[in-house]
């Protein structure tokens, strides 16, 4: 091998040896074996040689070319192996790492109460009605016997959207829709749970948004005794067996008579404790007999039928049932609070 060839071989060897990547090695291949590479230019020198020297020279350059090719191939296999090893190392799974936590939600406590009430009343043959949260004055107030300028409008500070549209202040609005829809057809037996809104300043016991569930029964010979029996059944189902209820006179424009309903304290069984402020009773809802004028306005003859209605605050029930002391907890979306309810049913 000529000196020049020796030199090319030794340059190629060290270039191949020090190639650190497949790309780098490819550059070396082009440098030595490419069309304009050093070995090709050696080939080009052949034309200057005397004829008889040409075959031997050609053979040598070919040997050189094969040698360099072989070395490049070897190096290529080596580099490919290393790259594969590095890739595998990068993909290595550490089976001792902690697993990804799958966050599973819980049912919101207010929805839990709503579902419990729905189950309870469906079991007694009631249906569950729905209605819009953005409501017309007509259903929220007018049909509920609260005409414009009626002082009772002040009882419920209202979010108005325009003079005739508002965020419903009570589920009674749905009661009115259902009465109107029935158009005098008896009997009516339904509950309507849902969100309601009032312009209250939020504190531990008030929220501008809360939930109610209204109950409405209209038929022949429906009396206050039916209301009391129904509420006693509901109170026992929600707060534990043997709850008693008591009625205190109250006022709602859409019921006559109207009552405020207390439940015998489930914490002390009526003996008196800090929850019931030592009275043995806890106020939970408003109720009454559907006002004859409301029946009339909705196409029922109050001489032929009567009805009872009640409206219960779901927050109030949930707070008592689960010992929650701040209504804002229901609306803060604090997972620490919400997650505690995966233990209840
Ligand atoms: N609508 C009343 C309130 O929001 C509750 C109620 C409903 C009272 C039905 C009597 C009958 O306070």
mmCIF file of N, CA and C in Angstrom, residues 197-299:
data_model
loop_
_atom_site.group_PDB
_atom_site.id
_atom_site.type_symbol
_atom_site.label_atom_id
_atom_site.label_comp_id
_atom_site.label_asym_id
_atom_site.label_seq_id
_atom_site.Cartn_x
_atom_site.Cartn_y
_atom_site.Cartn_z
ATOM 1 N N UNK A 197 -82.594 31.373 44.659
ATOM 2 C CA UNK A 197 -81.650 32.489 44.855
ATOM 3 C C UNK A 197 -82.316 33.646 45.588
ATOM 4 N N UNK A 198 -81.595 34.239 46.534
ATOM 5 C CA UNK A 198 -82.086 35.456 47.194
ATOM 6 C C UNK A 198 -80.925 36.396 47.453
ATOM 7 N N UNK A 199 -81.223 37.699 47.465
ATOM 8 C CA UNK A 199 -80.147 38.672 47.655
ATOM 9 C C UNK A 199 -79.771 38.768 49.130
ATOM 10 N N UNK A 200 -79.243 37.687 49.629
ATOM 11 C CA UNK A 200 -78.797 37.652 51.024
ATOM 12 C C UNK A 200 -77.296 37.882 51.066
ATOM 13 N N UNK A 201 -76.826 38.458 52.167
ATOM 14 C CA UNK A 201 -75.373 38.517 52.365
ATOM 15 C C UNK A 201 -74.942 37.176 52.928
ATOM 16 N N UNK A 202 -73.925 36.594 52.300
ATOM 17 C CA UNK A 202 -73.505 35.260 52.736
ATOM 18 C C UNK A 202 -72.846 35.314 54.116
ATOM 19 N N UNK A 203 -73.257 34.406 54.972
ATOM 20 C CA UNK A 203 -72.547 34.197 56.245
ATOM 21 C C UNK A 203 -72.720 32.724 56.621
ATOM 22 N N UNK A 204 -72.463 32.402 57.872
ATOM 23 C CA UNK A 204 -72.459 30.968 58.231
ATOM 24 C C UNK A 204 -73.825 30.305 58.027
ATOM 25 N N UNK A 205 -74.892 31.102 58.085
ATOM 26 C CA UNK A 205 -76.220 30.483 57.954
ATOM 27 C C UNK A 205 -77.020 30.998 56.758
ATOM 28 N N UNK A 206 -76.462 31.952 56.009
ATOM 29 C CA UNK A 206 -77.171 32.470 54.831
ATOM 30 C C UNK A 206 -76.315 32.318 53.581
ATOM 31 N N UNK A 207 -77.005 32.036 52.483
ATOM 32 C CA UNK A 207 -76.306 31.973 51.206
ATOM 33 C C UNK A 207 -77.240 32.540 50.149
ATOM 34 N N UNK A 208 -76.670 33.283 49.189
ATOM 35 C CA UNK A 208 -77.522 33.878 48.153
ATOM 36 C C UNK A 208 -78.052 32.806 47.200
ATOM 37 N N UNK A 209 -77.452 31.631 47.281
ATOM 38 C CA UNK A 209 -77.939 30.498 46.473
ATOM 39 C C UNK A 209 -78.121 29.333 47.420
ATOM 40 N N UNK A 210 -79.262 28.699 47.368
ATOM 41 C CA UNK A 210 -79.443 27.518 48.206
ATOM 42 C C UNK A 210 -80.433 26.568 47.536
ATOM 43 N N UNK A 211 -80.730 25.482 48.211
ATOM 44 C CA UNK A 211 -81.625 24.494 47.579
ATOM 45 C C UNK A 211 -82.841 24.234 48.453
ATOM 46 N N UNK A 212 -83.954 24.072 47.759
ATOM 47 C CA UNK A 212 -85.182 23.728 48.471
ATOM 48 C C UNK A 212 -85.802 22.501 47.817
ATOM 49 N N UNK A 213 -86.703 21.887 48.553
ATOM 50 C CA UNK A 213 -87.532 20.861 47.926
ATOM 51 C C UNK A 213 -88.959 21.141 48.357
ATOM 52 N N UNK A 214 -89.804 21.336 47.378
ATOM 53 C CA UNK A 214 -91.201 21.643 47.651
ATOM 54 C C UNK A 214 -92.018 20.364 47.526
ATOM 55 N N UNK A 215 -93.018 20.218 48.372
ATOM 56 C CA UNK A 215 -93.967 19.110 48.223
ATOM 57 C C UNK A 215 -95.355 19.685 48.010
ATOM 58 N N UNK A 216 -96.140 19.045 47.163
ATOM 59 C CA UNK A 216 -97.486 19.556 46.888
ATOM 60 C C UNK A 216 -98.435 18.391 46.682
ATOM 61 N N UNK A 217 -99.519 18.407 47.442
ATOM 62 C CA UNK A 217 -100.561 17.389 47.244
ATOM 63 C C UNK A 217 -101.894 18.115 47.149
ATOM 64 N N UNK A 218 -102.633 17.896 46.084
ATOM 65 C CA UNK A 218 -103.971 18.478 45.958
ATOM 66 C C UNK A 218 -104.935 17.354 45.590
ATOM 67 N N UNK A 219 -106.029 17.299 46.299
ATOM 68 C CA UNK A 219 -107.023 16.260 46.016
ATOM 69 C C UNK A 219 -108.273 16.540 46.828
ATOM 70 N N UNK A 220 -109.134 15.533 46.921
ATOM 71 C CA UNK A 220 -110.338 15.714 47.733
ATOM 72 C C UNK A 220 -110.004 15.372 49.179
ATOM 73 N N UNK A 221 -110.543 16.141 50.083
ATOM 74 C CA UNK A 221 -110.401 15.894 51.531
ATOM 75 C C UNK A 221 -108.951 15.828 52.011
ATOM 76 N N UNK A 222 -108.100 16.598 51.433
ATOM 77 C CA UNK A 222 -106.719 16.662 51.962
ATOM 78 C C UNK A 222 -106.731 17.639 53.142
ATOM 79 N N UNK A 223 -106.156 17.212 54.256
ATOM 80 C CA UNK A 223 -106.208 18.050 55.458
ATOM 81 C C UNK A 223 -104.808 18.290 56.034
ATOM 82 N N UNK A 224 -104.809 19.139 57.048
ATOM 83 C CA UNK A 224 -103.571 19.436 57.761
ATOM 84 C C UNK A 224 -103.005 18.161 58.417
ATOM 85 N N UNK A 225 -103.897 17.243 58.765
ATOM 86 C CA UNK A 225 -103.453 15.978 59.382
ATOM 87 C C UNK A 225 -102.627 15.162 58.375
ATOM 88 N N UNK A 226 -103.027 15.224 57.085
ATOM 89 C CA UNK A 226 -102.245 14.516 56.046
ATOM 90 C C UNK A 226 -100.852 15.130 55.955
ATOM 91 N N UNK A 227 -100.811 16.456 56.024
ATOM 92 C CA UNK A 227 -99.520 17.150 55.977
ATOM 93 C C UNK A 227 -98.645 16.699 57.141
ATOM 94 N N UNK A 228 -99.265 16.662 58.325
ATOM 95 C CA UNK A 228 -98.486 16.317 59.516
ATOM 96 C C UNK A 228 -97.953 14.883 59.425
ATOM 97 N N UNK A 229 -98.797 13.975 58.999
ATOM 98 C CA UNK A 229 -98.370 12.573 58.862
ATOM 99 C C UNK A 229 -97.237 12.451 57.860
ATOM 100 N N UNK A 230 -97.366 13.178 56.745
ATOM 101 C CA UNK A 230 -96.339 13.108 55.697
ATOM 102 C C UNK A 230 -95.012 13.645 56.220
ATOM 103 N N UNK A 231 -95.086 14.763 56.926
ATOM 104 C CA UNK A 231 -93.839 15.378 57.417
ATOM 105 C C UNK A 231 -93.197 14.532 58.514
ATOM 106 N N UNK A 232 -94.043 13.879 59.316
ATOM 107 C CA UNK A 232 -93.504 13.003 60.361
ATOM 108 C C UNK A 232 -92.739 11.836 59.713
ATOM 109 N N UNK A 233 -93.326 11.321 58.656
ATOM 110 C CA UNK A 233 -92.695 10.217 57.922
ATOM 111 C C UNK A 233 -91.368 10.684 57.323
ATOM 112 N N UNK A 234 -91.403 11.886 56.735
ATOM 113 C CA UNK A 234 -90.186 12.427 56.117
ATOM 114 C C UNK A 234 -89.107 12.674 57.176
ATOM 115 N N UNK A 235 -89.513 13.270 58.305
ATOM 116 C CA UNK A 235 -88.545 13.597 59.361
ATOM 117 C C UNK A 235 -87.902 12.325 59.912
ATOM 118 N N UNK A 236 -88.708 11.277 60.077
ATOM 119 C CA UNK A 236 -88.157 10.025 60.607
ATOM 120 C C UNK A 236 -87.190 9.393 59.617
ATOM 121 N N UNK A 237 -87.531 9.503 58.322
ATOM 122 C CA UNK A 237 -86.644 8.928 57.300
ATOM 123 C C UNK A 237 -85.333 9.704 57.217
ATOM 124 N N UNK A 238 -85.401 11.015 57.386
ATOM 125 C CA UNK A 238 -84.195 11.831 57.229
ATOM 126 C C UNK A 238 -83.355 11.871 58.503
ATOM 127 N N UNK A 239 -84.006 11.880 59.663
ATOM 128 C CA UNK A 239 -83.251 12.112 60.910
ATOM 129 C C UNK A 239 -83.298 10.949 61.893
ATOM 130 N N UNK A 240 -83.884 9.859 61.506
ATOM 131 C CA UNK A 240 -83.925 8.711 62.420
ATOM 132 C C UNK A 240 -85.333 8.461 62.927
ATOM 133 N N UNK A 241 -85.566 7.202 63.218
ATOM 134 C CA UNK A 241 -86.932 6.756 63.584
ATOM 135 C C UNK A 241 -87.526 7.547 64.751
ATOM 136 N N UNK A 242 -88.854 7.636 64.753
ATOM 137 C CA UNK A 242 -89.570 8.185 65.902
ATOM 138 C C UNK A 242 -89.561 9.700 66.018
ATOM 139 N N UNK A 243 -89.195 10.404 64.929
ATOM 140 C CA UNK A 243 -89.223 11.879 65.015
ATOM 141 C C UNK A 243 -90.669 12.353 65.121
ATOM 142 N N UNK A 244 -90.877 13.326 65.989
ATOM 143 C CA UNK A 244 -92.200 13.958 66.061
ATOM 144 C C UNK A 244 -92.107 15.307 65.356
ATOM 145 N N UNK A 245 -93.229 15.783 64.843
ATOM 146 C CA UNK A 245 -93.217 17.153 64.314
ATOM 147 C C UNK A 245 -94.264 17.974 65.046
ATOM 148 N N UNK A 246 -93.980 19.270 65.148
ATOM 149 C CA UNK A 246 -94.998 20.144 65.735
ATOM 150 C C UNK A 246 -95.163 21.354 64.833
ATOM 151 N N UNK A 247 -96.389 21.845 64.787
ATOM 152 C CA UNK A 247 -96.705 23.003 63.956
ATOM 153 C C UNK A 247 -96.806 24.244 64.820
ATOM 154 N N UNK A 248 -96.225 25.324 64.317
ATOM 155 C CA UNK A 248 -96.438 26.640 64.940
ATOM 156 C C UNK A 248 -97.050 27.540 63.881
ATOM 157 N N UNK A 249 -98.011 28.386 64.276
ATOM 158 C CA UNK A 249 -98.644 29.248 63.286
ATOM 159 C C UNK A 249 -97.629 30.168 62.622
ATOM 160 N N UNK A 250 -97.803 30.380 61.336
ATOM 161 C CA UNK A 250 -96.878 31.237 60.614
ATOM 162 C C UNK A 250 -97.639 31.939 59.494
ATOM 163 N N UNK A 251 -96.899 32.564 58.604
ATOM 164 C CA UNK A 251 -97.564 33.235 57.485
ATOM 165 C C UNK A 251 -96.802 33.018 56.182
ATOM 166 N N UNK A 252 -97.490 32.511 55.188
ATOM 167 C CA UNK A 252 -97.016 32.535 53.800
ATOM 168 C C UNK A 252 -98.216 32.955 52.960
ATOM 169 N N UNK A 253 -98.008 33.788 51.964
ATOM 170 C CA UNK A 253 -99.149 34.283 51.191
ATOM 171 C C UNK A 253 -99.876 33.181 50.414
ATOM 172 N N UNK A 254 -99.163 32.089 50.136
ATOM 173 C CA UNK A 254 -99.746 31.051 49.276
ATOM 174 C C UNK A 254 -100.349 29.894 50.050
ATOM 175 N N UNK A 255 -100.287 29.940 51.377
ATOM 176 C CA UNK A 255 -100.915 28.885 52.187
ATOM 177 C C UNK A 255 -101.780 29.511 53.274
ATOM 178 N N UNK A 256 -102.843 28.827 53.615
ATOM 179 C CA UNK A 256 -103.733 29.284 54.680
ATOM 180 C C UNK A 256 -104.460 28.087 55.259
ATOM 181 N N UNK A 257 -104.283 27.702 56.496
ATOM 182 C CA UNK A 257 -103.310 28.310 57.392
ATOM 183 C C UNK A 257 -101.876 27.948 56.998
ATOM 184 N N UNK A 258 -100.933 28.754 57.510
ATOM 185 C CA UNK A 258 -99.512 28.486 57.288
ATOM 186 C C UNK A 258 -98.877 28.057 58.603
ATOM 187 N N UNK A 259 -97.909 27.183 58.465
ATOM 188 C CA UNK A 259 -97.231 26.721 59.684
ATOM 189 C C UNK A 259 -95.716 26.693 59.508
ATOM 190 N N UNK A 260 -95.051 26.859 60.630
ATOM 191 C CA UNK A 260 -93.615 26.643 60.711
ATOM 192 C C UNK A 260 -93.498 25.262 61.353
ATOM 193 N N UNK A 261 -92.647 24.413 60.819
ATOM 194 C CA UNK A 261 -92.624 23.033 61.318
ATOM 195 C C UNK A 261 -91.322 22.751 62.067
ATOM 196 N N UNK A 262 -91.482 22.238 63.279
ATOM 197 C CA UNK A 262 -90.320 21.825 64.073
ATOM 198 C C UNK A 262 -90.270 20.303 64.137
ATOM 199 N N UNK A 263 -89.053 19.779 64.213
ATOM 200 C CA UNK A 263 -88.865 18.327 64.390
ATOM 201 C C UNK A 263 -88.258 18.098 65.759
ATOM 202 N N UNK A 264 -88.716 17.039 66.441
ATOM 203 C CA UNK A 264 -88.111 16.753 67.750
ATOM 204 C C UNK A 264 -86.624 16.475 67.536
ATOM 205 N N UNK A 265 -85.798 17.081 68.386
ATOM 206 C CA UNK A 265 -84.345 17.099 68.153
ATOM 207 C C UNK A 265 -83.775 15.675 68.057
ATOM 208 N N UNK A 266 -83.154 15.363 66.912
ATOM 209 C CA UNK A 266 -82.615 14.001 66.751
ATOM 210 C C UNK A 266 -81.368 13.758 67.594
ATOM 211 N N UNK A 267 -80.764 14.835 68.119
ATOM 212 C CA UNK A 267 -79.505 14.660 68.855
ATOM 213 C C UNK A 267 -79.737 14.304 70.317
ATOM 214 N N UNK A 268 -80.838 14.842 70.906
ATOM 215 C CA UNK A 268 -81.082 14.572 72.320
ATOM 216 C C UNK A 268 -82.435 13.901 72.508
ATOM 217 N N UNK A 269 -83.072 13.566 71.363
ATOM 218 C CA UNK A 269 -84.383 12.931 71.409
ATOM 219 C C UNK A 269 -85.410 13.804 72.122
ATOM 220 N N UNK A 270 -85.239 15.103 72.014
ATOM 221 C CA UNK A 270 -86.244 16.014 72.584
ATOM 222 C C UNK A 270 -85.963 16.440 74.014
ATOM 223 N N UNK A 271 -84.870 15.930 74.590
ATOM 224 C CA UNK A 271 -84.588 16.268 75.996
ATOM 225 C C UNK A 271 -84.016 17.676 76.142
ATOM 226 N N UNK A 272 -83.365 18.156 75.094
ATOM 227 C CA UNK A 272 -82.733 19.480 75.172
ATOM 228 C C UNK A 272 -81.221 19.361 75.104
ATOM 229 N N UNK A 273 -80.615 20.027 74.123
ATOM 230 C CA UNK A 273 -79.157 19.994 73.989
ATOM 231 C C UNK A 273 -78.716 21.276 73.298
ATOM 232 N N UNK A 274 -77.407 21.409 73.046
ATOM 233 C CA UNK A 274 -76.940 22.676 72.470
ATOM 234 C C UNK A 274 -77.439 22.859 71.032
ATOM 235 N N UNK A 275 -77.620 21.753 70.295
ATOM 236 C CA UNK A 275 -78.081 21.891 68.907
ATOM 237 C C UNK A 275 -79.493 22.485 68.859
ATOM 238 N N UNK A 276 -80.380 21.995 69.734
ATOM 239 C CA UNK A 276 -81.763 22.507 69.717
ATOM 240 C C UNK A 276 -81.930 23.672 70.692
ATOM 241 N N UNK A 277 -80.839 24.207 71.157
ATOM 242 C CA UNK A 277 -80.830 25.318 72.133
ATOM 243 C C UNK A 277 -81.725 24.994 73.333
ATOM 244 N N UNK A 278 -81.644 23.768 73.748
ATOM 245 C CA UNK A 278 -82.348 23.278 74.939
ATOM 246 C C UNK A 278 -83.855 23.402 74.869
ATOM 247 N N UNK A 279 -84.396 23.408 73.629
ATOM 248 C CA UNK A 279 -85.858 23.454 73.492
ATOM 249 C C UNK A 279 -86.414 22.076 73.162
ATOM 250 N N UNK A 280 -85.548 21.175 72.700
ATOM 251 C CA UNK A 280 -86.020 19.848 72.299
ATOM 252 C C UNK A 280 -86.564 19.822 70.880
ATOM 253 N N UNK A 281 -86.627 20.997 70.223
ATOM 254 C CA UNK A 281 -87.212 21.079 68.871
ATOM 255 C C UNK A 281 -86.297 21.843 67.928
ATOM 256 N N UNK A 282 -86.321 21.460 66.682
ATOM 257 C CA UNK A 282 -85.529 22.155 65.666
ATOM 258 C C UNK A 282 -86.446 22.545 64.506
ATOM 259 N N UNK A 283 -86.383 23.824 64.142
ATOM 260 C CA UNK A 283 -87.242 24.279 63.041
ATOM 261 C C UNK A 283 -86.649 23.803 61.717
ATOM 262 N N UNK A 284 -87.449 23.151 60.902
ATOM 263 C CA UNK A 284 -86.874 22.724 59.626
ATOM 264 C C UNK A 284 -87.587 23.218 58.378
ATOM 265 N N UNK A 285 -88.845 23.553 58.446
ATOM 266 C CA UNK A 285 -89.477 23.958 57.186
ATOM 267 C C UNK A 285 -90.745 24.777 57.377
ATOM 268 N N UNK A 286 -91.204 25.335 56.228
ATOM 269 C CA UNK A 286 -92.462 26.056 56.192
ATOM 270 C C UNK A 286 -93.470 25.244 55.405
ATOM 271 N N UNK A 287 -94.738 25.354 55.804
ATOM 272 C CA UNK A 287 -95.760 24.554 55.128
ATOM 273 C C UNK A 287 -97.135 25.171 55.348
ATOM 274 N N UNK A 288 -98.142 24.512 54.825
ATOM 275 C CA UNK A 288 -99.503 24.986 55.045
ATOM 276 C C UNK A 288 -100.460 24.359 54.062
ATOM 277 N N UNK A 289 -101.731 24.780 54.168
ATOM 278 C CA UNK A 289 -102.746 24.323 53.208
ATOM 279 C C UNK A 289 -102.760 25.312 52.052
ATOM 280 N N UNK A 290 -102.751 24.802 50.849
ATOM 281 C CA UNK A 290 -102.702 25.679 49.668
ATOM 282 C C UNK A 290 -103.854 26.693 49.758
ATOM 283 N N UNK A 291 -103.519 27.965 49.618
ATOM 284 C CA UNK A 291 -104.502 29.045 49.766
ATOM 285 C C UNK A 291 -105.617 28.873 48.721
ATOM 286 N N UNK A 292 -106.890 28.998 49.141
ATOM 287 C CA UNK A 292 -107.996 28.835 48.182
ATOM 288 C C UNK A 292 -107.840 29.739 46.956
ATOM 289 N N UNK A 293 -107.300 30.929 47.166
ATOM 290 C CA UNK A 293 -107.147 31.844 46.034
ATOM 291 C C UNK A 293 -106.116 31.306 45.027
ATOM 292 N N UNK A 294 -105.092 30.632 45.555
ATOM 293 C CA UNK A 294 -104.069 30.033 44.675
ATOM 294 C C UNK A 294 -104.717 28.912 43.861
ATOM 295 N N UNK A 295 -105.532 28.096 44.526
ATOM 296 C CA UNK A 295 -106.226 27.016 43.804
ATOM 297 C C UNK A 295 -107.094 27.612 42.700
ATOM 298 N N UNK A 296 -107.827 28.651 43.069
ATOM 299 C CA UNK A 296 -108.739 29.294 42.120
ATOM 300 C C UNK A 296 -107.992 29.860 40.917
ATOM 301 N N UNK A 297 -106.921 30.618 41.216
ATOM 302 C CA UNK A 297 -106.142 31.248 40.132
ATOM 303 C C UNK A 297 -105.595 30.201 39.162
ATOM 304 N N UNK A 298 -105.375 28.988 39.672
ATOM 305 C CA UNK A 298 -104.793 27.943 38.823
ATOM 306 C C UNK A 298 -105.847 26.993 38.255
ATOM 307 N N UNK A 299 -107.124 27.374 38.389
ATOM 308 C CA UNK A 299 -108.180 26.589 37.737
ATOM 309 C C UNK A 299 -108.739 25.442 38.565
#
